[in-house]
Amino acid sequence: MKRFALNSATTKRWPLPELVAGCVDAGVSGVGLWREDLAAYGIEQAAARVRDAGLTVTSLCRGGFFDVPGWFDENRRAIDEAAAVGAPVLVLVSGGLPAGSRDLDVARAHVGEALGALVPHALAAGVRLAVEPLHPMFCSDRCVVASLGQALDLADPYPPEAVGVVVDTYHLWWDDQVWAQIARAGRENRIACFQVADWVTPLPAGVLLGRGLPGTGCVELRRFREAVDAAGYAGPIEVEVFAEEVWSRPGREVLDEAVAGYLAHVA
Amino acid sequence: MKRFALNSATTKRWPLPELVAGCVDAGVSGVGLWREDLAAYGIEQAAARVRDAGLTVTSLCRGGFFDVPGWFDENRRAIDEAAAVGAPVLVLVSGGLPAGSRDLDVARAHVGEALGALVPHALAAGVRLAVEPLHPMFCSDRCVVASLGQALDLADPYPPEAVGVVVDTYHLWWDDQVWAQIARAGRENRIACFQVADWVTPLPAGVLLGRGLPGTGCVELRRFREAVDAAGYAGPIEVEVFAEEVWSRPGREVLDEAVAGYLAHVA
């Protein structure tokens, strides 16, 4: 349980004070937060509430969306918020193709340039940027970074303490190169965040809210955990599930299922 | 227009006799057929109707689904049907994870073994098996072969005249390695079929019926055509679109749009 962390997206409708109390009660010591959580309660208040309860903030979601005008200032704010709330990592969902564009190469190159533009501020703030490759089904509209190898290539020009990657089982499980790329990520000291969700079908319309709690799908979750461990990662393991069915249930019930699934299928 | 071919899935509700007449009228000389087309009209009758109209059958869809009991006999029948209808290529959608399994490695190895088991019959029948990598969003339930590189690895042990691959823009557009793999496919003489559809979002529930006619989405279709050309492929270019919105319209209207989209965005 020492490494288990609840990403607040899993219990999207659980208000932060209840989430904090529920985690303490359940023996959970780490939480991944979203900027929406901070906006709802105020950054300082949210940070104090989490800290006073003895919880650790494992990551802040999310920066990125480099295809949207204003991305530079918005991401600098996100870095500041991560620092303010004590999150060592800012997860980046890099954005899709700009409206009307078909040029993936240009969009991907732009992600690399955006990382470079943000690195100085991230280093100064002590926040590590974590490039998250998303499942290729999100490539056009959410994230042109579609594989772990690609995320590592984008991170490569920058110091590992400034830019890492996210290993998320939901996004990467289909890739036969993922095991080699996790090993590479370890060698290059890039694993900044490890997130766990399961793959279940049929996918819902829009495909965003189709994830399953650990153990409810077909992903070799423990193999991923063993692979990141073997690559030298010893950090938190966030359960992060987006699913209407999960969101519709009481937060504590979902947390207990997330813990049980983690212990049975990940730990 | 010499290379344009209509895959009958694009006009799913257009009865074969009308499809044949429509293609002749529109100056289309190639059609990709489905086993369902043959079952509906009888293989010999369907073959005669297509042949008598002067059309070429560019491929038959589909064999595969090696995760289903009886796959060996079913695929032998599919090879026989391809030969009977004059299709040089049988497209293989290899199937997902067997029920209850999480072992992608085993499922993928099984696809390789299945190919080996079918090669003698395919060679004897003069039908080339074409392994189709599907988009990774279909990995669990339709096709564990999720990239062109993987399809080429699976084909590798077998003679190119027995086993090739399908290059389908819809399934491969997100992959930054696809250009190198298309070049490799050319060097290894494996490109058996080239299919074109566009990527449009949001995806519908179940994600199967979300494709767009050429030009309606974000795929660099012409870049794909130029890449397969540069790799030495000079065969037919099938427009293959699954989409409820497309299926709901008159076949001839859809064919005309497919041709227009092909000329504007692919040829």
Coordinates of C-alpha atoms in Angstrom, one line a residue, chain A residues 99-208:
Chain A
A99 CA -7.9 22.8 -36.3
G100 CA -7.7 22.1 -40.0
S101 CA -4.2 20.6 -40.0
R102 CA -3.2 17.1 -41.1
D103 CA 0.4 17.5 -40.4
L104 CA 1.3 15.2 -37.5
D105 CA 5.1 15.7 -38.0
V106 CA 4.7 19.4 -37.5
A107 CA 2.4 19.0 -34.5
R108 CA 4.9 16.6 -32.9
A109 CA 7.8 18.8 -33.6
H110 CA 5.9 21.7 -31.9
V111 CA 5.5 19.6 -28.8
G112 CA 9.3 19.3 -28.6
E113 CA 9.7 23.0 -29.0
A114 CA 7.1 23.7 -26.4
L115 CA 8.9 21.4 -23.9
G116 CA 12.1 23.4 -24.6
A117 CA 10.3 26.7 -24.0
L118 CA 9.0 25.4 -20.6
V119 CA 12.1 23.7 -19.3
P120 CA 13.7 26.8 -17.7
H121 CA 10.5 27.6 -15.7
A122 CA 10.1 23.9 -14.7
L123 CA 13.6 23.7 -13.5
A124 CA 13.3 27.0 -11.6
A125 CA 10.1 25.8 -10.0
G126 CA 11.4 22.3 -9.2
V127 CA 8.6 20.7 -11.1
R128 CA 9.3 17.9 -13.5
L129 CA 7.4 17.9 -16.8
A130 CA 6.0 14.4 -17.7
V131 CA 5.2 13.8 -21.3
E132 CA 2.3 11.3 -21.4
P133 CA 1.8 9.3 -24.5
L134 CA -1.9 8.7 -25.0
H135 CA -3.5 5.8 -26.8
P136 CA -3.4 6.3 -30.6
M137 CA -7.2 6.7 -30.6
F138 CA -6.7 10.1 -29.1
C139 CA -4.0 11.1 -31.6
S140 CA -6.1 13.6 -33.6
D141 CA -7.9 15.5 -30.8
R142 CA -6.0 15.1 -27.5
C143 CA -2.4 14.0 -27.9
V144 CA -0.2 13.6 -30.9
V145 CA 2.3 11.7 -28.7
A146 CA 1.1 8.2 -29.3
S147 CA 3.8 5.8 -28.0
L148 CA 6.3 5.7 -25.2
G149 CA 9.2 5.6 -27.7
Q150 CA 7.9 8.9 -29.1
A151 CA 7.6 10.5 -25.7
L152 CA 11.2 9.5 -24.9
D153 CA 12.4 10.9 -28.2
L154 CA 10.7 14.2 -27.4
A155 CA 12.2 14.3 -23.9
D156 CA 15.7 13.4 -25.1
P157 CA 17.1 16.9 -25.7
Y158 CA 16.3 18.0 -22.1
P159 CA 17.7 17.0 -18.7
P160 CA 15.9 14.1 -17.1
E161 CA 15.2 16.2 -14.0
A162 CA 13.3 18.7 -16.2
V163 CA 11.5 16.3 -18.6
G164 CA 10.3 12.8 -17.9
V165 CA 7.5 10.6 -19.2
V166 CA 4.3 9.0 -17.9
V167 CA 3.9 5.2 -18.2
D168 CA 0.1 4.7 -18.2
T169 CA -1.0 1.1 -18.8
Y170 CA -4.3 2.1 -20.4
H171 CA -2.5 4.0 -23.2
L172 CA 0.4 1.7 -23.8
W173 CA -0.8 -1.9 -23.2
W174 CA -1.2 -2.7 -27.0
D175 CA 2.3 -1.8 -28.0
D176 CA 4.7 -4.7 -28.5
Q177 CA 7.6 -2.3 -28.1
V178 CA 6.5 -1.0 -24.7
W179 CA 8.7 -3.4 -22.7
A180 CA 11.8 -2.3 -24.5
Q181 CA 10.8 1.3 -24.2
I182 CA 10.2 1.0 -20.5
A183 CA 13.7 -0.4 -20.1
R184 CA 15.0 2.5 -22.1
A185 CA 13.0 5.0 -20.0
G186 CA 14.7 3.5 -17.0
R187 CA 18.2 3.7 -18.5
E188 CA 17.5 7.3 -19.5
N189 CA 16.1 8.1 -16.0
R190 CA 12.8 9.4 -17.5
I191 CA 10.0 7.6 -15.6
A192 CA 8.3 10.4 -13.8
C193 CA 4.9 8.9 -13.2
F194 CA 3.2 5.5 -13.4
Q195 CA -0.5 5.3 -13.8
V196 CA -2.8 2.3 -13.9
A197 CA -6.1 1.7 -15.5
D198 CA -7.6 -1.3 -17.3
W199 CA -8.8 -1.7 -20.8
V200 CA -12.5 -2.7 -21.2
T201 CA -14.7 -3.0 -24.3
P202 CA -17.0 -1.9 -25.9
L203 CA -15.7 1.6 -25.8
P204 CA -18.3 4.3 -25.2
A205 CA -18.9 7.1 -27.7
G206 CA -16.1 9.6 -27.7
V207 CA -13.9 6.9 -26.1
L208 CA -12.7 9.1 -23.2

